[in-house]
Steps between C-alpha positions, in 0.01 A plus 500: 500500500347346863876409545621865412296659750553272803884552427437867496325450849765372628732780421282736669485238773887567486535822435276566867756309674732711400330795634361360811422862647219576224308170668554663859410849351194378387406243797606842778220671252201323560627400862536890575141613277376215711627619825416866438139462422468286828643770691292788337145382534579169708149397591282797349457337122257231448613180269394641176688806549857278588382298212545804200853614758589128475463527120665861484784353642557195246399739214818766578724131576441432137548774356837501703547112427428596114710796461809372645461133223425716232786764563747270667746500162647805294424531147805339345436159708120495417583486151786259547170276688259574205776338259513203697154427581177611329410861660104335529721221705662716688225732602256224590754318683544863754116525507492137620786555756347850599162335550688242734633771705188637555376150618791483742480887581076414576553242705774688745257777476202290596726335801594850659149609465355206700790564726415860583115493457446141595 
């Protein structure tokens, strides 16, 4: 089953090459929530209140990130997926992937912060 879901990985891997603007629709996101908030309060907030906006930010990324692996596919070729592979395969495999977007998507996050707030 390991084998099942690291080949269903890589077909999300795939399928997000495909659509290369979803990755740059989510990466102008946080680069734009990050930008905003430094422009709105620039040096009025103390850490722990860019802290919780720091986590705000990641927490609307994901549920971007989440809702566009989950409803990436129409019915018809979900099913056609869920004949192939096990559906517990298959929706393990797109919480592992979405889990390392949100690694990817934390880390640009965490760069562009540092960047604007030093």
């Amino acid at each position: 089953m390991s084998g099942e879901i690291i080949r269903l990985i890589k077909l999300e891997a795939a399928l997000d090459l495909r659509q290369r603007a979803a990755w740059g629709g989510l990466l102008l996101y946080v680069v734009s929530a990050v930008y905003v908030c430094h422009l709105a309060v620039k040096d009025a907030l103390n850490a722990t209140t860019w802290n919780a906006l720091f986590w705000i930010i990641l927490l609307f990324a994901a549920f971007n990130a989440l809702a566009r692996s989950f409803q990436r596919e129409d019915s018809s070729r979900q099913l056609y997926l869920y004949t192939l592979a096990h559906p517990q395969s298959v929706v393990l495999a797109r919480s592992i992937y979405a889990a390392l977007t949100m690694m990817v998507l934390s880390l640009a996050s965490l760069l562009f912060y540092t960047l604007f707030l030093g």
